[in-house]
Tab-separated table of C-alpha atoms in Angstrom:
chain	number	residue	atom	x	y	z
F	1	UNK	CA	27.622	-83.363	42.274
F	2	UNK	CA	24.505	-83.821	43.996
F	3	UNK	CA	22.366	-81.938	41.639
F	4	UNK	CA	21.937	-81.561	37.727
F	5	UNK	CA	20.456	-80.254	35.211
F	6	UNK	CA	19.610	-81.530	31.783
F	7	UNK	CA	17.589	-80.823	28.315
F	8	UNK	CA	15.978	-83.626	26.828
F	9	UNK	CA	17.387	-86.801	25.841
F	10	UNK	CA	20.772	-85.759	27.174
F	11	UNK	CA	23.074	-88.048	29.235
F	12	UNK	CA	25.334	-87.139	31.925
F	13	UNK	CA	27.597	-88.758	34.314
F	14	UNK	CA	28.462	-88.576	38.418
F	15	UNK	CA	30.920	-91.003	40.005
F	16	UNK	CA	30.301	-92.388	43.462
F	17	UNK	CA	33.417	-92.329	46.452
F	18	UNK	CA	32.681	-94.725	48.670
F	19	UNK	CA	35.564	-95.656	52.044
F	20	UNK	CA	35.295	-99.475	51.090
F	21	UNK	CA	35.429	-101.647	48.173
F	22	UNK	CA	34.182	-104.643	46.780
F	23	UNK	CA	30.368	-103.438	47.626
F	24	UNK	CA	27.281	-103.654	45.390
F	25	UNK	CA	25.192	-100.770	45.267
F	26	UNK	CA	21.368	-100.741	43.768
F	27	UNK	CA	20.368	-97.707	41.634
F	28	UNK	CA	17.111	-95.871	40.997
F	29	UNK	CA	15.056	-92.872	39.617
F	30	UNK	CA	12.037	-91.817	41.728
F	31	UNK	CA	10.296	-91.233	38.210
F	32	UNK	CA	11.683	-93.074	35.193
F	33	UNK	CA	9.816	-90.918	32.993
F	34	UNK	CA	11.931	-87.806	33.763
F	35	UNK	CA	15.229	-89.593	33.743
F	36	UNK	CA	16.447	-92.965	33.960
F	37	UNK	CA	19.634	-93.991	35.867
F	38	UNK	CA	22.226	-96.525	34.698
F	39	UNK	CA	25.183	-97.725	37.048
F	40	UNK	CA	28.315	-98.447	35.209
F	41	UNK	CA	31.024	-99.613	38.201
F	42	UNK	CA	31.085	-96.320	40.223
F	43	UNK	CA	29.826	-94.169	37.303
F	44	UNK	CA	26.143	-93.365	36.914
F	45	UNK	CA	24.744	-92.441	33.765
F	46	UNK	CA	21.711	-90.382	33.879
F	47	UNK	CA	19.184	-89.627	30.778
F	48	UNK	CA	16.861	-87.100	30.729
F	49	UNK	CA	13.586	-88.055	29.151
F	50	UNK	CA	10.866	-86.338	27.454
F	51	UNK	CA	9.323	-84.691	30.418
F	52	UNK	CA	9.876	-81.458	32.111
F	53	UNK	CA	10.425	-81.800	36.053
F	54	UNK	CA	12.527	-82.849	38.965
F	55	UNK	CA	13.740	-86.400	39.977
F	56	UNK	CA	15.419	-88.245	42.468
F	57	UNK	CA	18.652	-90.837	41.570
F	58	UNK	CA	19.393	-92.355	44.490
F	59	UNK	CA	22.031	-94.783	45.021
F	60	UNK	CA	21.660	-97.724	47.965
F	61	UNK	CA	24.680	-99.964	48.791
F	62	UNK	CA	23.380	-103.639	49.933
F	63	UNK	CA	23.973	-104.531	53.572
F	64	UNK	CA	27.062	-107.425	53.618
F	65	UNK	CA	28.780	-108.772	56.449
F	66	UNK	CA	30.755	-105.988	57.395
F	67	UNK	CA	28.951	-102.512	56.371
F	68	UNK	CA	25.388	-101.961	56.400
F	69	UNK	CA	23.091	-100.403	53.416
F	70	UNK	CA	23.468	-96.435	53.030
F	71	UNK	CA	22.027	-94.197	50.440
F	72	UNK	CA	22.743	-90.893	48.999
F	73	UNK	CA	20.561	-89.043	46.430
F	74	UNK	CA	21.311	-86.946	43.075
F	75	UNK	CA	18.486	-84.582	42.409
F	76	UNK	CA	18.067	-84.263	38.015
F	77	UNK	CA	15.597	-81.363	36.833
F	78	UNK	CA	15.226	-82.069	33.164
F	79	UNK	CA	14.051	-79.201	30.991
F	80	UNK	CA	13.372	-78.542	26.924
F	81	UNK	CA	16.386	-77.975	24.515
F	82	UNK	CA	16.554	-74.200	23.539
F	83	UNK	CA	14.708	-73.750	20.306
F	84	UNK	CA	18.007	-72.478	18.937
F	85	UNK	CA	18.042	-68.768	16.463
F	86	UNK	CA	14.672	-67.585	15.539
F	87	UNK	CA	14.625	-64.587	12.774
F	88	UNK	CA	11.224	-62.560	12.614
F	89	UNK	CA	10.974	-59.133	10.885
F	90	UNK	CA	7.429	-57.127	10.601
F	91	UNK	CA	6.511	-55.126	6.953
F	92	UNK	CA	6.529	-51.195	7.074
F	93	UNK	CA	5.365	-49.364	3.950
F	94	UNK	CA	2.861	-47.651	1.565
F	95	UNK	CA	-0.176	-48.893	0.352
F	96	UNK	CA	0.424	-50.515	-3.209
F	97	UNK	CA	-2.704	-52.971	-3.439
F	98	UNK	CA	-0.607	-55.921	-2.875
F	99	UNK	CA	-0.456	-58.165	0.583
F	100	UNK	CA	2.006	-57.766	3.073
F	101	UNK	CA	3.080	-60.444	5.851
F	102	UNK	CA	5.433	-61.153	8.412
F	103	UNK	CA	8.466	-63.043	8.054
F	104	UNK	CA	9.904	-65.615	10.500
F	105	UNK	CA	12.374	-68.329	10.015
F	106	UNK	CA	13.971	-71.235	12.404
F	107	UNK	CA	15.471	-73.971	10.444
F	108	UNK	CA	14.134	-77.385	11.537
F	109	UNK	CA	10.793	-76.195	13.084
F	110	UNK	CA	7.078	-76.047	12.628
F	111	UNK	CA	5.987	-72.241	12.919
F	112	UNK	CA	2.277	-71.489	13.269
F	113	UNK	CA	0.428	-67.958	13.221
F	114	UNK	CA	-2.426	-65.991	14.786
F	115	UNK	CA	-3.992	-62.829	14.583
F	116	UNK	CA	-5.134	-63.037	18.031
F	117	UNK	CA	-2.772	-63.012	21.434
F	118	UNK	CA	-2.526	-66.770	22.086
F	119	UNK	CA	-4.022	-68.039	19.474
F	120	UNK	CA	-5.852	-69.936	17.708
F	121	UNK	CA	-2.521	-70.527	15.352
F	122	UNK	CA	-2.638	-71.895	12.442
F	123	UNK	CA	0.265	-72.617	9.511
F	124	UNK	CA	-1.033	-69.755	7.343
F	125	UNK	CA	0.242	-66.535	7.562
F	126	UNK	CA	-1.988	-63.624	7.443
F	127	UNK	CA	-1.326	-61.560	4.546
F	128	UNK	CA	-2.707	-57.425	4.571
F	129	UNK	CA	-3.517	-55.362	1.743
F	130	UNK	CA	-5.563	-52.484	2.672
F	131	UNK	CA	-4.133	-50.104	4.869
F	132	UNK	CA	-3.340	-50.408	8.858
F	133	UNK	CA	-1.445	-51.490	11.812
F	134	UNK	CA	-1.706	-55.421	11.786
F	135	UNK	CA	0.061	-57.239	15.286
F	136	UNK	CA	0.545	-60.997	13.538
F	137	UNK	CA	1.484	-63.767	16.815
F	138	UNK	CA	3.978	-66.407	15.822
F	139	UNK	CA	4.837	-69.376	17.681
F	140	UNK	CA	7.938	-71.746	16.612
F	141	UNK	CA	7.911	-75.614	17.856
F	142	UNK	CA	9.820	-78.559	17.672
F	143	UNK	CA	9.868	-81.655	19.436
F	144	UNK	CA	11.872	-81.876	22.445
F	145	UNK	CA	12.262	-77.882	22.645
F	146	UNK	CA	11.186	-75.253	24.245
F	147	UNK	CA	8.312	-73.322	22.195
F	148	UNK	CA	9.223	-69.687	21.287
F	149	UNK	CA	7.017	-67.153	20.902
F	150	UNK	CA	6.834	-63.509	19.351
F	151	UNK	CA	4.993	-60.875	17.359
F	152	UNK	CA	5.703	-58.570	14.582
F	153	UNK	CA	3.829	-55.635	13.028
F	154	UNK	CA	2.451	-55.256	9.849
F	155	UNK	CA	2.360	-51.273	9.112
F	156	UNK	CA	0.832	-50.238	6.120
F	157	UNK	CA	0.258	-46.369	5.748
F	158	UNK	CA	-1.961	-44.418	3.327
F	159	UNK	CA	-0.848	-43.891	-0.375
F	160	UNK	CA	-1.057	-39.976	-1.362
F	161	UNK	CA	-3.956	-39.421	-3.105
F	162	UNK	CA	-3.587	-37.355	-6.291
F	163	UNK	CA	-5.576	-35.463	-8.861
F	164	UNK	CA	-3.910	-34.637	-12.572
F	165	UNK	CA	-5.920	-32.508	-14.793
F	166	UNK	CA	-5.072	-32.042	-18.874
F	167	UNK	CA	-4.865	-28.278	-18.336
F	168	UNK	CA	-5.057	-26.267	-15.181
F	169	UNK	CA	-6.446	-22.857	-16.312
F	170	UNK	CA	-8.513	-21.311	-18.647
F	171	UNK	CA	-9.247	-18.398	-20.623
F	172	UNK	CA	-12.668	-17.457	-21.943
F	173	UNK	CA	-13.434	-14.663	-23.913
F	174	UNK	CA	-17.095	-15.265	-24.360
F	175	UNK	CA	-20.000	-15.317	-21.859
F	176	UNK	CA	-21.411	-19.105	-21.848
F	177	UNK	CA	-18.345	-20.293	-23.268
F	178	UNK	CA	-17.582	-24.207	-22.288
F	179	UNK	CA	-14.162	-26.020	-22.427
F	180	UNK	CA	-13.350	-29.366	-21.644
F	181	UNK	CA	-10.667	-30.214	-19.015
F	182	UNK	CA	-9.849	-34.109	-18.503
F	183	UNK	CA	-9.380	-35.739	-15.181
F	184	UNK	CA	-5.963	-37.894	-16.275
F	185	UNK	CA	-5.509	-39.199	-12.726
F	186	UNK	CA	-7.595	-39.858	-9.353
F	187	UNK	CA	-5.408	-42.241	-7.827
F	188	UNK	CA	-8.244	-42.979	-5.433
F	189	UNK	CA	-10.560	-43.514	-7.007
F	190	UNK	CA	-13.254	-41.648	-4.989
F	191	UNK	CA	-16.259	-39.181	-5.909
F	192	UNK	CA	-15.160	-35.967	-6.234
F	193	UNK	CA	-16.310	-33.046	-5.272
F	194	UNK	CA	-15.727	-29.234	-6.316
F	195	UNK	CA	-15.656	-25.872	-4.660
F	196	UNK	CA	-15.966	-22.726	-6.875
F	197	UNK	CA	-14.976	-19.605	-5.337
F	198	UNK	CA	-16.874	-17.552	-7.980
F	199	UNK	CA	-19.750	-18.953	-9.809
F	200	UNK	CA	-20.962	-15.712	-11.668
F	201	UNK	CA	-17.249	-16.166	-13.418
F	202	UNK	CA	-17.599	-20.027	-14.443
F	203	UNK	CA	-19.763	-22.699	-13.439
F	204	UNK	CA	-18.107	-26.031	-13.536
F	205	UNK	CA	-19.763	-29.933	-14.058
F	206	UNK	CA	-17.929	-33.093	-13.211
F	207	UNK	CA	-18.828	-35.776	-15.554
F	208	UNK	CA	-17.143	-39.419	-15.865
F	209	UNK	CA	-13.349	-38.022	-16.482
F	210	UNK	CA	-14.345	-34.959	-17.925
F	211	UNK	CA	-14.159	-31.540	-15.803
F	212	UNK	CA	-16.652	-28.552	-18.149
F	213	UNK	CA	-16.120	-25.708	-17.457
F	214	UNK	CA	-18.697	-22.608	-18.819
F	215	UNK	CA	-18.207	-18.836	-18.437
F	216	UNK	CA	-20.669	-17.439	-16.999
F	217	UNK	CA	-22.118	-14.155	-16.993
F	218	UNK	CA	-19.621	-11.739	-14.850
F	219	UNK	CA	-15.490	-11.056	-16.404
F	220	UNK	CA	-13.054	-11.828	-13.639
F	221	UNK	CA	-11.314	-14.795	-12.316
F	222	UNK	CA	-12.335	-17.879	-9.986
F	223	UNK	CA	-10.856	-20.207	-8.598
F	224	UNK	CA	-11.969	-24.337	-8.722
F	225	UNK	CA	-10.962	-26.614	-6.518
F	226	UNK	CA	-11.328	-30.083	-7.024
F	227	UNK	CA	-11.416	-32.358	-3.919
F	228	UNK	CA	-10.682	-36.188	-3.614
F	229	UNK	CA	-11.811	-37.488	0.097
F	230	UNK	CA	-9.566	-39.633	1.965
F	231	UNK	CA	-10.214	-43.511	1.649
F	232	UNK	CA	-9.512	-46.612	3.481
F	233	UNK	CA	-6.238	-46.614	1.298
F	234	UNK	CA	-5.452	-42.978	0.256
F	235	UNK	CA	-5.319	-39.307	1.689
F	236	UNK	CA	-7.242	-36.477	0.515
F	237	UNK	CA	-6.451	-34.902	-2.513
F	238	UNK	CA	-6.795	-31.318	-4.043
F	239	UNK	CA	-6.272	-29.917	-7.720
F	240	UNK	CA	-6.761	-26.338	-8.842
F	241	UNK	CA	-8.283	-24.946	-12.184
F	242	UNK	CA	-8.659	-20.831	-12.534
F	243	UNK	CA	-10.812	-19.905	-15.004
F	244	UNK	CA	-10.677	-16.205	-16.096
F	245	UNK	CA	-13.782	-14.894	-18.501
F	246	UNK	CA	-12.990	-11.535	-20.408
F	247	UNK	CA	-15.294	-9.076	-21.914
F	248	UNK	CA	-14.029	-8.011	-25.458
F	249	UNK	CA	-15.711	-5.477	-27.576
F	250	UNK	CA	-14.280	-4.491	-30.983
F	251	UNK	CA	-15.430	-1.908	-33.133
F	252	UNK	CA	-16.873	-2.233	-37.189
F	253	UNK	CA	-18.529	1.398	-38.111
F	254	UNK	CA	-18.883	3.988	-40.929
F	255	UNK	CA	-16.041	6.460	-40.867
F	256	UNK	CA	-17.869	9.604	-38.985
F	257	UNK	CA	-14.787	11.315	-38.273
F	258	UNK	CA	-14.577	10.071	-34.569
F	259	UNK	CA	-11.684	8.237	-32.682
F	260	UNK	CA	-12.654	4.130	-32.095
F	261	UNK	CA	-11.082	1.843	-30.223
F	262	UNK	CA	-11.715	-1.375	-28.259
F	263	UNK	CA	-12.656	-2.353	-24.616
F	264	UNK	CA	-11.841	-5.021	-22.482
F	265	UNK	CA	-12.960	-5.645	-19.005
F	266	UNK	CA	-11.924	-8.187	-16.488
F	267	UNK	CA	-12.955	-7.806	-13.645
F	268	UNK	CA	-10.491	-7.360	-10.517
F	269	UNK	CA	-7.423	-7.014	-13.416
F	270	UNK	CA	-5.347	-4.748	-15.278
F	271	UNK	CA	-5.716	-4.357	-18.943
F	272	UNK	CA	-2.595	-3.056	-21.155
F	273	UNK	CA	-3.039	-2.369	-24.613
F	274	UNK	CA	0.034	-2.011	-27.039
F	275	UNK	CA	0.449	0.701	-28.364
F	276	UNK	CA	3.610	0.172	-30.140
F	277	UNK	CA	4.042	-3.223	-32.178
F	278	UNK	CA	7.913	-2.009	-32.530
F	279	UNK	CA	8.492	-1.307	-29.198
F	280	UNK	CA	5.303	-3.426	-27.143
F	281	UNK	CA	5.244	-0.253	-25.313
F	282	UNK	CA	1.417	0.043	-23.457
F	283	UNK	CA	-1.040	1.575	-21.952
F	284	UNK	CA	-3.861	1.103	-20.101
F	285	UNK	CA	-5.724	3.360	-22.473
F	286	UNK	CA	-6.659	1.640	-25.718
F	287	UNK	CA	-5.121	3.495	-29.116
F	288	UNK	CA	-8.011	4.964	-30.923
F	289	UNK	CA	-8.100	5.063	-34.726
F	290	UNK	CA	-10.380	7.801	-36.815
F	291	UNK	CA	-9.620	7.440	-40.557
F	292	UNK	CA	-10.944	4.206	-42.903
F	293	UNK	CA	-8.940	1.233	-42.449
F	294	UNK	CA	-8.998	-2.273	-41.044
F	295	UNK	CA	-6.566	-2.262	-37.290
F	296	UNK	CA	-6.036	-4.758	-34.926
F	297	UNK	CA	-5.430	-3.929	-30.815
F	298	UNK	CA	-3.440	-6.275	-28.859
F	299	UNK	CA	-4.534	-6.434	-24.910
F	300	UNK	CA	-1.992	-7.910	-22.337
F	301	UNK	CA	-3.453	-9.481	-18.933
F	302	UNK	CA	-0.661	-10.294	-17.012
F	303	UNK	CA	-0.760	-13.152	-14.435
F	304	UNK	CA	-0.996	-12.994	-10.924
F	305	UNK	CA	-2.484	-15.058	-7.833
F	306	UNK	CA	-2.253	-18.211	-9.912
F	307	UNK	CA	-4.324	-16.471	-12.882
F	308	UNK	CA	-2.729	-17.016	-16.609
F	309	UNK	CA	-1.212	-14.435	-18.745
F	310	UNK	CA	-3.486	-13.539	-21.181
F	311	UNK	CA	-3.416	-11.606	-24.536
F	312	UNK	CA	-5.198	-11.295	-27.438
F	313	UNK	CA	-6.203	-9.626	-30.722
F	314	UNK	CA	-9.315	-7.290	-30.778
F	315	UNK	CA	-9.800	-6.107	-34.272
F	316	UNK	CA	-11.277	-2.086	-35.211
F	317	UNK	CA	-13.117	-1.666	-38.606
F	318	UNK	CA	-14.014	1.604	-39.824
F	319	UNK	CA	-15.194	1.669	-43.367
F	320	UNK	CA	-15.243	4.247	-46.087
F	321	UNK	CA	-18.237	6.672	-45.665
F	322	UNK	CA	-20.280	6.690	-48.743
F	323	UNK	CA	-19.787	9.948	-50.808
F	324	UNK	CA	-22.361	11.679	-52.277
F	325	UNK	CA	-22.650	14.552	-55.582
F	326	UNK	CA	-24.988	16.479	-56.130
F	327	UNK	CA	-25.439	19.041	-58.614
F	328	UNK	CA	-27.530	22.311	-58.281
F	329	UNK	CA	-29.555	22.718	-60.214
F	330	UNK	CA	-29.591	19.762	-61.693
F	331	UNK	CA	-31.710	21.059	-65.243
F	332	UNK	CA	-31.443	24.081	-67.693
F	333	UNK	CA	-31.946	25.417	-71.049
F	334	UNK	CA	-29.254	26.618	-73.171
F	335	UNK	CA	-30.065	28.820	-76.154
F	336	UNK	CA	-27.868	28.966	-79.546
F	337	UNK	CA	-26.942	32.120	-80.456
F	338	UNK	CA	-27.890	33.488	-84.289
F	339	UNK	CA	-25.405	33.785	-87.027
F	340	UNK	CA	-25.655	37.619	-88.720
């Protein structure tokens, strides 16, 4: 052929026809360093060097007796091997606090990295922890190949954020009442914050772990919300506490011959008393009790809107009215009859 084309170091051959024998011929490459020309008989042997380009071979017969000198040319363009099978995969997942990198692989080669589109690379590979979209370069050389080139993304996406509470309601039957609720969890890490949807019910304190919570000074329910912002590495987060304070007013007294019972306020919820322990049949109107005696009155809340079910004792003491004698008149004089 008149034309080639080889990779590096690689050899190939073209034969020359010529109409008459027994002539020498003289062979050359316009630039050796490209590819270098070798006659064997009528066969050349061309080898590509390390240098990408184009060269002439051409082959000149010497001028004899009979036939004069004549020339005809082989063009070579020599080009890099192929860099051969190059694997590269990019990281997609959740924030877990550890770093996350590309991976790429070509047996037999030097690959270099860089966070920047063309470089500078460098034989480190950028590792990510915190969350993001990373775009890592590659590049994969070896000698006498082409040099490859790529990306691959590094996708890390926010971890949930979550709150965990030790309890998530209470009951208080007392004004200024406090219990303690424990933060267990706040995967974030970051400040909270609360919203309270009824501070005359409860008032509520964040301190360290702890979550106090303190009736206040109206019955009903409210509703806390507990708020974790979103971070570099987490979403937001929510947790919910209801607190419900109840009113509760027994009953100790003197018998006086008048019905007593109990009373129970919440605000904005139904209160059922039992009025049958056999059958828990109840009412909304407290039993009332008259005569001496020590009684107890259960009161049902049931739950609703994401308030608990609440029920308690509320206990009626009426004791024994003091009893009094008297004796009218309370002196005389008695006289002994005679004996006849």
């Amino acid at each position: 052929p008149a034309s080639g084309n080889l990779s590096y170091s690689e050899t190939t051959t073209s034969s020359i026809s010529c109409n008459a024998d027994g002539l020498q011929y003289v062979v050359e490459s316009k630039n050796s360093d490209i590819a270098t020309v070798e006659l064997q008989y009528r066969t050349l042997y061309v080898t590509a060097g390390q240098i990408t380009g184009s060269t002439e071979i051409t082959v000149t017969t010497i001028e004899d007796m009979i036939y004069n000198s004549v020339s005809a040319s082989y063009k070579v363009t020599v080009s890099p091997n192929a860099i051969g099978s190059v694997s590269s995969e990019g990281y997609n997942g959740v924030y877990d606090g550890q770093p996350h990198s590309i991976t790429v692989t070509c047996d037999g080669t030097t690959i270099t990295y860089a966070e920047v589109e063309g470089g500078p690379y460098s034989v480190t590979n950028p590792a990510y922890v915190n969350a993001g979209v990373y775009t890592v370069y590659y590049k994969v050389e070896k000698d006498g190949y082409d040099t490859f080139t790529g990306s691959e993304v590094v996708n890390i996406t926010k971890a949930p954020g979550k709150i965990t509470l030790s309890k998530v309601n209470g009951v208080f039957m007392n004004f200024g009442e406090t219990q303690t609720t424990y933060i267990t969890e706040n995967a974030s890490g970051a400040a909270l914050s609360v919203i309270n949807s009824n501070s005359a019910v409860a008032s509520v304190e964040i301190t360290g772990n702890q979550m106090l919570v303190t009736s206040g000074t109206a019955t009903g329910g409210t509703i806390i919300t507990i708020y974790s912002p979103e971070t570099t590495n987490y979403t937001s987060a929510t947790a919910t506490y209801t607190a419900t304070t109840v009113s509760v007013q027994g009953y100790t007294g003197v018998y006086d011959g008048q019905p007593h019972g109990v009373t129970v306020s919440c605000n904005g919820r139904q209160i059922y008393y039992v009025i049958n322990t056999q059958t828990n049949a109840t009412s909304t109107v407290s039993p009332t009790f008259t005569n001496a005696g020590n009684y107890t009155v259960k009161f049902i809340i049931y739950g609703d809107d994401g308030y608990p079910y609440v029920e308690d004792y509320v206990p009626v003491t009426i004791h024994k009215a003091p009893l009094t004698i008297t004796i009218s008149p309370d002196n005389g004089t008695l006289t002994i009859p005679s004996s006849q």
